CSV table of C-alpha atoms in Angstrom, one decimal:
chain,number,residue,atom,x,y,z
A,1289,MET,CA,-45.9,-39.4,178.2
A,1290,SER,CA,-48.4,-36.6,179.0
A,1291,ALA,CA,-49.8,-36.1,182.4
A,1292,VAL,CA,-53.6,-36.4,182.7
A,1293,PRO,CA,-55.3,-34.0,185.1
A,1294,GLN,CA,-57.4,-35.6,187.7
A,1295,SER,CA,-60.1,-33.0,187.3
A,1296,SER,CA,-61.0,-30.1,185.0
A,1297,PRO,CA,-59.0,-27.0,185.7
A,1298,ALA,CA,-60.8,-24.5,187.7
A,1299,PRO,CA,-61.3,-21.0,186.4
A,1300,ALA,CA,-58.3,-18.8,187.2
A,1301,SER,CA,-58.9,-16.2,189.8
A,1302,GLY,CA,-57.8,-12.6,189.5
A,1303,TRP,CA,-55.1,-13.2,192.0
A,1304,SER,CA,-53.7,-16.2,190.1
A,1305,ASN,CA,-53.7,-14.2,186.9
A,1306,ALA,CA,-51.8,-11.4,188.6
A,1307,ALA,CA,-49.4,-13.9,190.1
A,1308,TYR,CA,-48.6,-15.3,186.7
A,1309,GLY,CA,-48.3,-12.0,185.0
A,1310,MET,CA,-45.9,-10.2,187.5
A,1311,LEU,CA,-42.8,-12.1,186.3
A,1312,GLY,CA,-43.1,-10.1,183.0
A,1313,ALA,CA,-41.8,-7.1,184.9
A,1314,PRO,CA,-38.3,-8.4,186.0
A,1315,LEU,CA,-37.8,-10.2,182.7
A,1316,ALA,CA,-38.3,-6.9,180.9
A,1317,MET,CA,-36.2,-5.1,183.4
A,1318,ALA,CA,-33.3,-7.4,182.7
A,1319,ALA,CA,-33.7,-7.6,178.9
A,1320,LEU,CA,-33.4,-3.9,178.1
A,1321,PRO,CA,-30.0,-3.4,180.0
A,1322,LEU,CA,-28.7,-6.7,178.5
A,1323,PHE,CA,-29.3,-5.6,174.9
A,1324,VAL,CA,-29.2,-1.7,175.0
A,1325,GLN,CA,-27.5,-0.3,178.1
A,1326,ILE,CA,-24.7,-2.7,178.9
A,1327,PRO,CA,-22.8,-2.1,175.6
A,1328,ALA,CA,-22.8,1.7,176.2
A,1329,TYR,CA,-21.8,1.2,179.8
A,1330,TYR,CA,-18.8,-0.9,179.1
A,1331,ALA,CA,-17.7,1.4,176.2
A,1332,SER,CA,-18.2,4.7,178.0
A,1333,HIS,CA,-17.7,4.0,181.7
A,1334,VAL,CA,-15.5,0.9,181.8
A,1335,GLY,CA,-13.3,1.9,178.8
A,1336,LEU,CA,-13.5,-1.2,176.6
A,1337,ALA,CA,-12.5,-0.7,172.9
A,1338,LEU,CA,-15.4,-0.6,170.6
A,1339,ALA,CA,-14.4,-3.2,168.0
A,1340,PRO,CA,-13.7,-6.1,170.5
A,1341,LEU,CA,-16.8,-5.1,172.5
A,1342,GLY,CA,-18.9,-5.5,169.3
A,1343,TRP,CA,-17.5,-9.0,168.6
A,1344,VAL,CA,-18.1,-10.1,172.2
A,1345,LEU,CA,-21.7,-9.0,171.9
A,1346,PHE,CA,-22.0,-10.8,168.5
A,1347,ALA,CA,-20.7,-14.1,169.9
A,1348,ALA,CA,-22.7,-13.9,173.1
A,1349,ARG,CA,-26.0,-13.1,171.3
A,1350,LEU,CA,-25.3,-15.8,168.7
A,1351,LEU,CA,-24.8,-18.4,171.5
A,1352,ASP,CA,-28.1,-17.1,173.1
A,1353,MET,CA,-29.9,-17.7,169.8
A,1354,LEU,CA,-28.5,-21.2,169.4
A,1355,GLN,CA,-29.2,-22.4,172.9
A,1356,ASP,CA,-32.9,-21.6,172.9
A,1357,PRO,CA,-34.0,-24.8,171.1
A,1358,LEU,CA,-31.8,-26.9,173.5
A,1359,PHE,CA,-33.4,-25.2,176.5
A,1360,GLY,CA,-36.9,-25.8,175.1
A,1361,HIS,CA,-36.1,-29.5,174.5
A,1362,LEU,CA,-34.7,-29.8,178.0
A,1363,LEU,CA,-37.8,-28.3,179.5
A,1364,ASP,CA,-40.0,-30.6,177.4
A,1365,ARG,CA,-38.1,-33.6,178.5
A,1366,SER,CA,-38.1,-32.6,182.2
A,1367,ALA,CA,-41.5,-30.9,182.4
A,1368,GLN,CA,-42.3,-32.1,185.9
A,1369,ARG,CA,-39.2,-30.3,187.2
A,1370,GLN,CA,-40.0,-27.1,185.3
A,1371,LYS,CA,-40.5,-25.0,188.5
A,1372,ARG,CA,-37.0,-26.1,189.7
A,1373,TRP,CA,-35.5,-25.0,186.4
A,1374,MET,CA,-37.2,-21.6,186.8
A,1375,ALA,CA,-36.0,-21.1,190.4
A,1376,ALA,CA,-32.4,-22.0,189.4
A,1377,ALA,CA,-32.5,-19.7,186.4
A,1378,GLY,CA,-33.9,-16.9,188.5
A,1379,VAL,CA,-30.9,-17.2,190.9
A,1380,VAL,CA,-28.4,-17.2,188.1
A,1381,LEU,CA,-30.0,-14.3,186.3
A,1382,ALA,CA,-30.1,-12.1,189.5
A,1383,ALA,CA,-26.4,-12.9,190.2
A,1384,ALA,CA,-25.2,-12.3,186.7
A,1385,PHE,CA,-27.2,-9.1,186.3
A,1386,ILE,CA,-25.6,-7.7,189.4
A,1387,CYS,CA,-22.1,-8.8,188.4
A,1388,LEU,CA,-22.5,-7.2,184.9
A,1389,TRP,CA,-22.7,-3.8,186.6
A,1390,LYS,CA,-19.7,-4.5,188.8
A,1391,PRO,CA,-16.8,-5.3,186.4
A,1392,PRO,CA,-13.1,-5.3,187.4
A,1393,SER,CA,-11.3,-2.1,187.0
A,1394,SER,CA,-8.8,-3.5,184.4
A,1395,PRO,CA,-10.1,-3.3,180.8
A,1396,GLN,CA,-8.6,-6.7,180.1
A,1397,ALA,CA,-10.2,-8.4,183.1
A,1398,ALA,CA,-13.4,-6.5,182.4
A,1399,MET,CA,-13.6,-8.0,178.9
A,1400,VAL,CA,-13.3,-11.6,180.3
A,1401,TRP,CA,-15.8,-10.7,183.0
A,1402,LEU,CA,-18.3,-9.4,180.4
A,1403,VAL,CA,-18.1,-12.5,178.4
A,1404,ALA,CA,-18.7,-14.8,181.4
A,1405,MET,CA,-21.5,-12.7,182.8
A,1406,LEU,CA,-23.3,-12.3,179.4
A,1407,VAL,CA,-23.2,-16.0,178.8
A,1408,LEU,CA,-24.8,-16.6,182.3
A,1409,ALA,CA,-27.3,-13.8,182.0
A,1410,TYR,CA,-28.4,-14.6,178.5
A,1411,GLY,CA,-28.7,-18.3,179.3
A,1412,ALA,CA,-30.7,-17.8,182.5
A,1413,HIS,CA,-32.9,-15.2,180.9
A,1414,SER,CA,-33.7,-17.5,178.0
A,1415,MET,CA,-34.4,-20.5,180.2
A,1416,LEU,CA,-36.6,-18.5,182.5
A,1417,SER,CA,-38.5,-16.9,179.5
A,1418,ILE,CA,-39.0,-20.1,177.7
A,1419,ALA,CA,-40.3,-21.9,180.8
A,1420,TYR,CA,-42.5,-18.9,181.6
A,1421,LEU,CA,-44.1,-18.8,178.2
A,1422,SER,CA,-44.5,-22.6,178.2
A,1423,LEU,CA,-46.3,-22.4,181.5
A,1424,GLY,CA,-48.5,-19.7,180.2
A,1425,SER,CA,-49.5,-21.8,177.2
A,1426,ARG,CA,-50.8,-24.5,179.5
A,1427,LEU,CA,-53.1,-22.2,181.5
A,1428,PRO,CA,-56.8,-23.0,181.4
A,1429,GLU,CA,-58.9,-21.1,178.9
A,1430,GLN,CA,-60.1,-18.8,181.6
A,1431,GLY,CA,-56.5,-18.1,182.4
A,1432,LEU,CA,-56.0,-16.2,179.2
A,1433,ARG,CA,-57.0,-13.2,181.3
A,1434,ALA,CA,-53.5,-13.5,182.7
A,1435,VAL,CA,-51.9,-12.5,179.4
A,1436,PRO,CA,-52.8,-8.8,179.8
A,1437,TRP,CA,-51.2,-8.9,183.3
A,1438,ARG,CA,-48.0,-10.3,181.7
A,1439,GLU,CA,-47.9,-7.7,179.0
A,1440,GLY,CA,-48.8,-4.8,181.3
A,1441,ALA,CA,-46.1,-5.9,183.8
A,1442,GLY,CA,-43.6,-6.3,180.9
A,1443,LEU,CA,-44.4,-2.7,179.8
A,1444,ALA,CA,-43.9,-1.4,183.3
A,1445,GLY,CA,-40.6,-3.2,183.5
A,1446,VAL,CA,-39.4,-1.8,180.2
A,1447,ILE,CA,-40.3,1.8,181.1
A,1448,LEU,CA,-38.6,1.4,184.5
A,1449,ALA,CA,-35.5,0.0,182.9
A,1450,SER,CA,-35.5,2.7,180.3
A,1451,VAL,CA,-35.4,5.5,182.9
A,1452,VAL,CA,-33.7,4.4,186.0
A,1453,PRO,CA,-30.3,2.9,184.9
A,1454,VAL,CA,-29.8,5.7,182.3
A,1455,GLY,CA,-30.6,8.3,184.9
A,1456,ILE,CA,-28.1,6.8,187.3
A,1457,LEU,CA,-25.3,6.7,184.7
A,1458,ALA,CA,-26.0,10.4,183.7
A,1459,ALA,CA,-25.8,11.6,187.3
A,1460,ASP,CA,-22.8,12.4,189.5
A,1461,PRO,CA,-20.0,9.8,188.7
A,1462,ALA,CA,-19.2,9.5,192.4
A,1463,LEU,CA,-22.7,8.2,193.1
A,1464,ILE,CA,-23.0,5.7,190.2
A,1465,ASP,CA,-21.6,2.7,192.0
A,1466,GLN,CA,-23.8,3.1,195.1
A,1467,ARG,CA,-27.0,3.8,193.1
A,1468,ILE,CA,-26.3,0.9,190.7
A,1469,THR,CA,-26.0,-1.4,193.7
A,1470,TRP,CA,-29.4,-0.3,195.1
A,1471,TYR,CA,-31.0,-0.7,191.6
A,1472,CYS,CA,-29.6,-4.2,191.3
A,1473,LEU,CA,-30.8,-5.2,194.7
A,1474,PHE,CA,-34.2,-3.8,193.8
A,1475,PHE,CA,-34.2,-5.9,190.6
A,1476,GLY,CA,-33.3,-9.0,192.6
A,1477,ALA,CA,-36.1,-8.4,195.1
A,1478,VAL,CA,-38.7,-7.9,192.3
A,1479,LEU,CA,-37.5,-11.0,190.5
A,1480,ALA,CA,-37.5,-13.1,193.8
A,1481,LEU,CA,-41.0,-11.9,194.7
A,1482,SER,CA,-42.4,-12.5,191.3
A,1483,LEU,CA,-41.0,-16.0,191.1
A,1484,LEU,CA,-42.2,-16.8,194.6
A,1485,LEU,CA,-45.7,-15.8,193.7
A,1486,LEU,CA,-45.7,-17.7,190.5
A,1487,LEU,CA,-44.1,-20.9,191.7
A,1488,ARG,CA,-46.6,-21.1,194.6
A,1489,GLN,CA,-49.5,-21.4,192.2
A,1490,PRO,CA,-50.6,-24.9,191.2
A,1491,ALA,CA,-48.9,-26.1,188.1
A,1492,PRO,CA,-51.2,-26.2,185.0
A,1493,PRO,CA,-51.8,-29.7,183.5
A,1494,MET,CA,-49.3,-31.0,181.0
A,1495,MET,CA,-50.2,-31.1,177.3
A,1496,ALA,CA,-49.8,-34.2,175.1
A,1497,GLN,CA,-46.5,-34.1,173.3
A,1498,GLY,CA,-46.7,-33.3,169.7
A,1499,GLU,CA,-44.5,-34.3,166.8
A,1500,ARG,CA,-40.8,-34.8,167.2
A,1501,TRP,CA,-38.7,-31.8,166.5
A,1502,GLY,CA,-37.3,-33.1,163.3
A,1503,ALA,CA,-40.7,-33.9,161.9
A,1504,SER,CA,-42.0,-30.5,162.8
A,1505,LEU,CA,-39.0,-28.8,161.0
A,1506,ARG,CA,-39.5,-30.9,157.9
A,1507,ALA,CA,-43.2,-29.9,157.8
A,1508,LEU,CA,-42.4,-26.3,158.2
A,1509,TRP,CA,-39.7,-26.3,155.5
A,1510,ALA,CA,-42.3,-27.8,153.1
A,1511,ASN,CA,-44.5,-24.8,153.8
A,1512,ARG,CA,-43.5,-22.3,151.1
A,1513,ALA,CA,-45.5,-19.5,152.6
A,1514,PHE,CA,-43.7,-19.9,155.9
A,1515,ARG,CA,-40.3,-19.9,154.2
A,1516,SER,CA,-41.2,-16.8,152.3
A,1517,LEU,CA,-42.1,-14.9,155.5
A,1518,LEU,CA,-38.7,-15.4,157.1
A,1519,PRO,CA,-36.6,-13.0,154.9
A,1520,PRO,CA,-38.7,-9.9,155.4
A,1521,TYR,CA,-39.0,-10.7,159.1
A,1522,LEU,CA,-35.2,-11.0,159.5
A,1523,LEU,CA,-34.5,-7.9,157.6
A,1524,ASN,CA,-37.1,-5.9,159.6
A,1525,ALA,CA,-35.7,-7.3,162.9
A,1526,LEU,CA,-32.2,-6.3,162.0
A,1527,SER,CA,-33.3,-2.8,161.0
A,1528,ALA,CA,-34.7,-2.5,164.6
A,1529,ALA,CA,-31.8,-4.2,166.4
A,1530,ILE,CA,-29.0,-1.9,165.1
A,1531,PRO,CA,-30.5,1.4,166.4
A,1532,ALA,CA,-31.4,-0.4,169.7
A,1533,THR,CA,-27.8,-1.3,170.1
A,1534,LEU,CA,-26.6,2.2,169.2
A,1535,ALA,CA,-29.3,4.3,170.8
A,1536,LEU,CA,-27.4,5.4,173.9
A,1537,PHE,CA,-24.3,6.2,171.8
A,1538,PHE,CA,-26.4,8.4,169.5
A,1539,ILE,CA,-28.1,10.2,172.4
A,1540,GLU,CA,-24.9,10.8,174.4
A,1541,ASP,CA,-22.5,11.7,171.6
A,1542,GLN,CA,-24.5,12.9,168.6
A,1543,LEU,CA,-27.2,14.8,170.5
A,1544,GLN,CA,-25.2,15.6,173.6
A,1545,GLU,CA,-28.3,14.8,175.7
A,1546,ARG,CA,-27.2,12.1,178.1
A,1547,ALA,CA,-29.5,13.4,180.8
A,1548,LEU,CA,-32.6,12.8,178.6
A,1549,ALA,CA,-31.7,9.3,177.5
A,1550,GLY,CA,-34.1,7.7,179.9
A,1551,GLY,CA,-37.0,9.9,178.7
A,1552,PHE,CA,-36.2,9.2,175.1
A,1553,LEU,CA,-36.3,5.4,175.7
A,1554,ALA,CA,-39.5,5.7,177.7
A,1555,ALA,CA,-41.1,7.7,174.9
A,1556,TYR,CA,-40.0,5.0,172.4
A,1557,PHE,CA,-41.5,2.1,174.3
A,1558,GLY,CA,-44.5,4.0,175.4
A,1559,ALA,CA,-45.3,4.8,171.8
A,1560,ALA,CA,-45.0,1.1,170.9
A,1561,ALA,CA,-47.5,0.2,173.6
A,1562,LEU,CA,-50.0,2.9,172.6
A,1563,GLY,CA,-49.6,2.0,169.0
A,1564,LEU,CA,-50.7,-1.6,169.5
A,1565,PRO,CA,-54.5,-1.1,169.4
A,1566,LEU,CA,-54.2,1.4,166.5
A,1567,TRP,CA,-52.3,-1.1,164.4
A,1568,SER,CA,-54.7,-3.8,165.3
A,1569,ALA,CA,-57.7,-1.7,164.1
A,1570,LEU,CA,-55.8,-0.7,160.9
A,1571,ALA,CA,-54.9,-4.3,160.1
A,1572,ARG,CA,-58.6,-5.3,160.3
A,1573,ARG,CA,-59.4,-2.5,157.8
A,1574,VAL,CA,-56.6,-2.8,155.2
A,1575,GLY,CA,-55.1,-6.3,155.9
A,1576,THR,CA,-52.2,-7.4,157.9
A,1577,ILE,CA,-49.5,-7.1,155.2
A,1578,ALA,CA,-50.6,-3.7,154.1
A,1579,CYS,CA,-50.7,-2.5,157.7
A,1580,TRP,CA,-47.2,-3.8,158.4
A,1581,ARG,CA,-45.8,-2.1,155.3
A,1582,GLN,CA,-47.3,1.2,156.3
A,1583,ALA,CA,-45.6,0.8,159.7
A,1584,MET,CA,-42.3,0.2,157.9
A,1585,LEU,CA,-42.7,3.4,156.0
A,1586,LEU,CA,-43.4,5.3,159.2
A,1587,SER,CA,-40.2,3.9,160.7
A,1588,ILE,CA,-38.2,4.8,157.6
A,1589,ALA,CA,-39.5,8.4,157.8
A,1590,GLY,CA,-38.4,8.6,161.4
A,1591,PHE,CA,-34.9,7.3,160.8
A,1592,VAL,CA,-34.4,9.4,157.7
A,1593,GLY,CA,-35.0,12.4,160.0
A,1594,ALA,CA,-32.5,11.1,162.6
A,1595,VAL,CA,-29.7,11.1,160.0
A,1596,LEU,CA,-29.9,14.9,160.0
A,1597,LEU,CA,-29.8,15.5,163.8
A,1598,GLY,CA,-27.0,17.0,165.8
A,1599,PRO,CA,-26.3,18.5,169.3
A,1600,GLY,CA,-29.4,20.1,170.9
A,1601,ASP,CA,-32.0,18.6,168.5
A,1602,ARG,CA,-33.9,17.1,171.4
A,1603,TRP,CA,-37.4,17.8,170.2
A,1604,ALA,CA,-36.8,16.5,166.8
A,1605,PHE,CA,-35.3,13.3,168.2
A,1606,LEU,CA,-38.4,13.0,170.5
A,1607,LEU,CA,-40.5,12.9,167.3
A,1608,VAL,CA,-38.1,10.2,165.9
A,1609,CYS,CA,-38.6,8.2,169.1
A,1610,LEU,CA,-42.4,8.5,168.8
A,1611,ALA,CA,-42.6,7.6,165.1
A,1612,THR,CA,-40.2,4.6,165.3
A,1613,GLY,CA,-41.6,3.5,168.6
A,1614,ALA,CA,-45.1,3.5,167.2
A,1615,ALA,CA,-43.8,1.4,164.2
A,1616,LEU,CA,-42.3,-1.0,166.7
A,1617,GLY,CA,-45.8,-1.8,167.9
A,1618,ALA,CA,-46.7,-3.1,164.5
A,1619,ASP,CA,-43.4,-5.2,164.4
A,1620,LEU,CA,-44.5,-6.8,167.7
A,1621,LEU,CA,-48.1,-7.3,166.8
A,1622,LEU,CA,-48.3,-8.4,163.1
A,1623,PRO,CA,-45.6,-11.0,162.4
A,1624,PRO,CA,-47.2,-13.5,164.8
A,1625,VAL,CA,-50.6,-12.9,163.2
A,1626,LEU,CA,-49.1,-13.7,159.7
A,1627,LEU,CA,-47.3,-16.7,161.1
A,1628,ALA,CA,-50.4,-18.2,162.6
A,1629,ARG,CA,-52.2,-17.9,159.3
A,1630,VAL,CA,-49.5,-19.6,157.2
A,1631,VAL,CA,-48.7,-22.4,159.7
A,1632,THR,CA,-51.8,-24.6,159.7
A,1633,GLN,CA,-50.2,-27.7,161.1
A,1634,ARG,CA,-51.0,-27.5,164.8
A,1635,ALA,CA,-48.1,-29.7,165.9
A,1636,SER,CA,-45.7,-27.3,164.2
A,1637,VAL,CA,-46.8,-24.0,165.6
A,1638,GLY,CA,-44.4,-24.2,168.5
A,1639,ALA,CA,-41.5,-24.9,166.3
A,1640,ALA,CA,-42.5,-22.1,163.9
A,1641,PHE,CA,-42.6,-19.5,166.8
A,1642,GLY,CA,-39.3,-20.9,168.0
A,1643,ILE,CA,-37.7,-20.2,164.6
A,1644,LEU,CA,-39.2,-16.7,164.6
A,1645,THR,CA,-37.6,-16.1,168.0
A,1646,MET,CA,-34.3,-17.4,166.8
A,1647,LEU,CA,-34.3,-15.0,163.9
A,1648,GLY,CA,-35.0,-12.1,166.2
A,1649,LYS,CA,-32.0,-13.1,168.3
A,1650,LEU,CA,-29.9,-13.6,165.2
A,1651,ALA,CA,-30.7,-10.0,164.3
A,1652,LEU,CA,-29.6,-8.8,167.7
A,1653,ALA,CA,-26.3,-10.8,167.3
A,1654,LEU,CA,-25.7,-9.3,163.9
A,1655,ALA,CA,-26.4,-5.8,165.3
A,1656,GLY,CA,-23.4,-6.2,167.5
A,1657,ILE,CA,-21.2,-6.0,164.4
A,1658,ALA,CA,-22.3,-2.3,164.2
A,1659,LEU,CA,-19.8,-1.5,166.9
A,1660,PRO,CA,-16.7,-2.8,165.0
A,1661,LEU,CA,-18.1,-1.1,161.9
A,1662,LEU,CA,-18.2,2.3,163.8
A,1663,SER,CA,-14.7,1.7,165.1
A,1664,ALA,CA,-13.5,1.1,161.5
A,1665,LEU,CA,-15.2,4.4,160.6
A,1666,ASP,CA,-13.1,6.2,163.3
A,1667,TYR,CA,-16.0,6.7,165.8
A,1668,GLN,CA,-14.9,6.8,169.5
A,1669,PRO,CA,-17.5,6.9,172.3
A,1670,GLY,CA,-17.4,10.0,174.4
A,1671,GLN,CA,-15.7,12.2,171.7
A,1672,GLY,CA,-18.8,14.1,170.6
A,1673,PRO,CA,-20.7,14.1,167.3
A,1674,SER,CA,-19.5,11.9,164.5
A,1675,SER,CA,-20.3,11.9,160.8
A,1676,SER,CA,-20.3,8.0,160.8
A,1677,LEU,CA,-22.7,7.5,163.8
A,1678,PRO,CA,-25.9,8.8,162.1
A,1679,LEU,CA,-25.1,6.7,159.0
A,1680,VAL,CA,-24.9,3.4,161.0
A,1681,TYR,CA,-27.5,4.3,163.6
A,1682,ALA,CA,-30.2,5.6,161.1
A,1683,ALA,CA,-29.2,5.4,157.5
A,1684,LEU,CA,-28.3,1.7,157.5
A,1685,PRO,CA,-31.6,0.7,159.3
A,1686,CYS,CA,-33.5,2.7,156.6
A,1687,VAL,CA,-31.9,0.6,153.9
A,1688,LEU,CA,-32.7,-2.6,155.7
A,1689,LYS,CA,-36.2,-1.5,156.4
A,1690,LEU,CA,-36.7,-0.6,152.8
A,1691,ALA,CA,-35.5,-4.1,151.8
A,1692,ALA,CA,-37.9,-5.6,154.2
A,1693,PHE,CA,-40.7,-3.5,152.8
A,1694,VAL,CA,-40.0,-4.7,149.3
A,1695,ALA,CA,-39.6,-8.4,150.4
A,1696,LEU,CA,-42.9,-8.2,152.3
A,1697,GLY,CA,-44.6,-6.7,149.2
A,1698,ARG,CA,-43.4,-9.6,147.1
A,1699,TYR,CA,-44.6,-12.0,149.8
A,1700,GLY,CA,-48.0,-10.4,149.8
A,1701,ARG,CA,-48.3,-10.8,146.0
A,1702,GLN,CA,-47.4,-14.5,146.2
A,1703,HIS,CA,-49.3,-15.4,149.4
A,1704,ALA,CA,-52.4,-13.2,150.0
A,1705,ALA,CA,-53.1,-12.9,153.7
């Protein structure tokens, strides 16, 4: 049963918009280490073997993908307690995030610790993110001004998480533990403050419940255009997830530029943010599909260049980061636009975006298998340049991106958009 508001929602103030948007920063600060920095930290600093580490990441990310629909269903069925779920998820996320950076000294115990903390961190982050986006979808129309606050805060969080943890790990080993502690406490404080500001705001009115989950899925499966969009999206997401998982390994071993890792990541995400308005303008001129395919070609060009890099090629790799980062902006912007065009059943839009999110997480899970693959190719972290690392980090994503390019072209010929 949907709740009926007693009066029309008042226009959102600038303060309430900011209070909503600020949570985007700590969510982004947690997401980047969970998916990019933690694997390299446990391989290089804790000493876990590469192959089992990769399978742990695969299993944890697969669980993260599968639990999202359950969390969404739980939040739908207990919407009046959504703020309590958010507060609880925030506490678990802060604790698990801190514990991930404080593993036991024994590699065997550290592996068990990593599994437990990843399950808690992924689960809490997913619960908090789903509830956050659900709350945002119920803001009054004037509250749409809060979305730029959310995206801006998220960008700030990504850049901060790109620079600070990597800088700490590249500094004096004797200072790493103390500085990581201060960074984790800072993250916990930002998360607590953001949640406090958000949860003190009046809850937006509840929306009427749409179709049951099963009916929405059946309607989506009957939509041929929607089904045809999924393969290029998954291939493209996987082509981005593999280099994201291996980025720090490539920077530290292949380029021998550990101290510059934070700057490279910041350039990558900064280029993605700056590219958003440019891709939006290009899509209006040439069409969404043509624009996305051009971005794929830009990404392929960047990764082809990365295959040839070795120690000291810092400026060339900076160009790779800028090119592939700019292409990432199109990957973030254009798939939701295509999805909204092909899914015309209003009651199925939420389920459609849920499936898209699940495919993105499936790509991250599959990317974890890149670590056992590298291990089978005799790559060992911390041993310097390797002939296999550029192949898996850059050449394999090129092949996947090219397959996505072809699949998207076939989609465009069958379903003009």
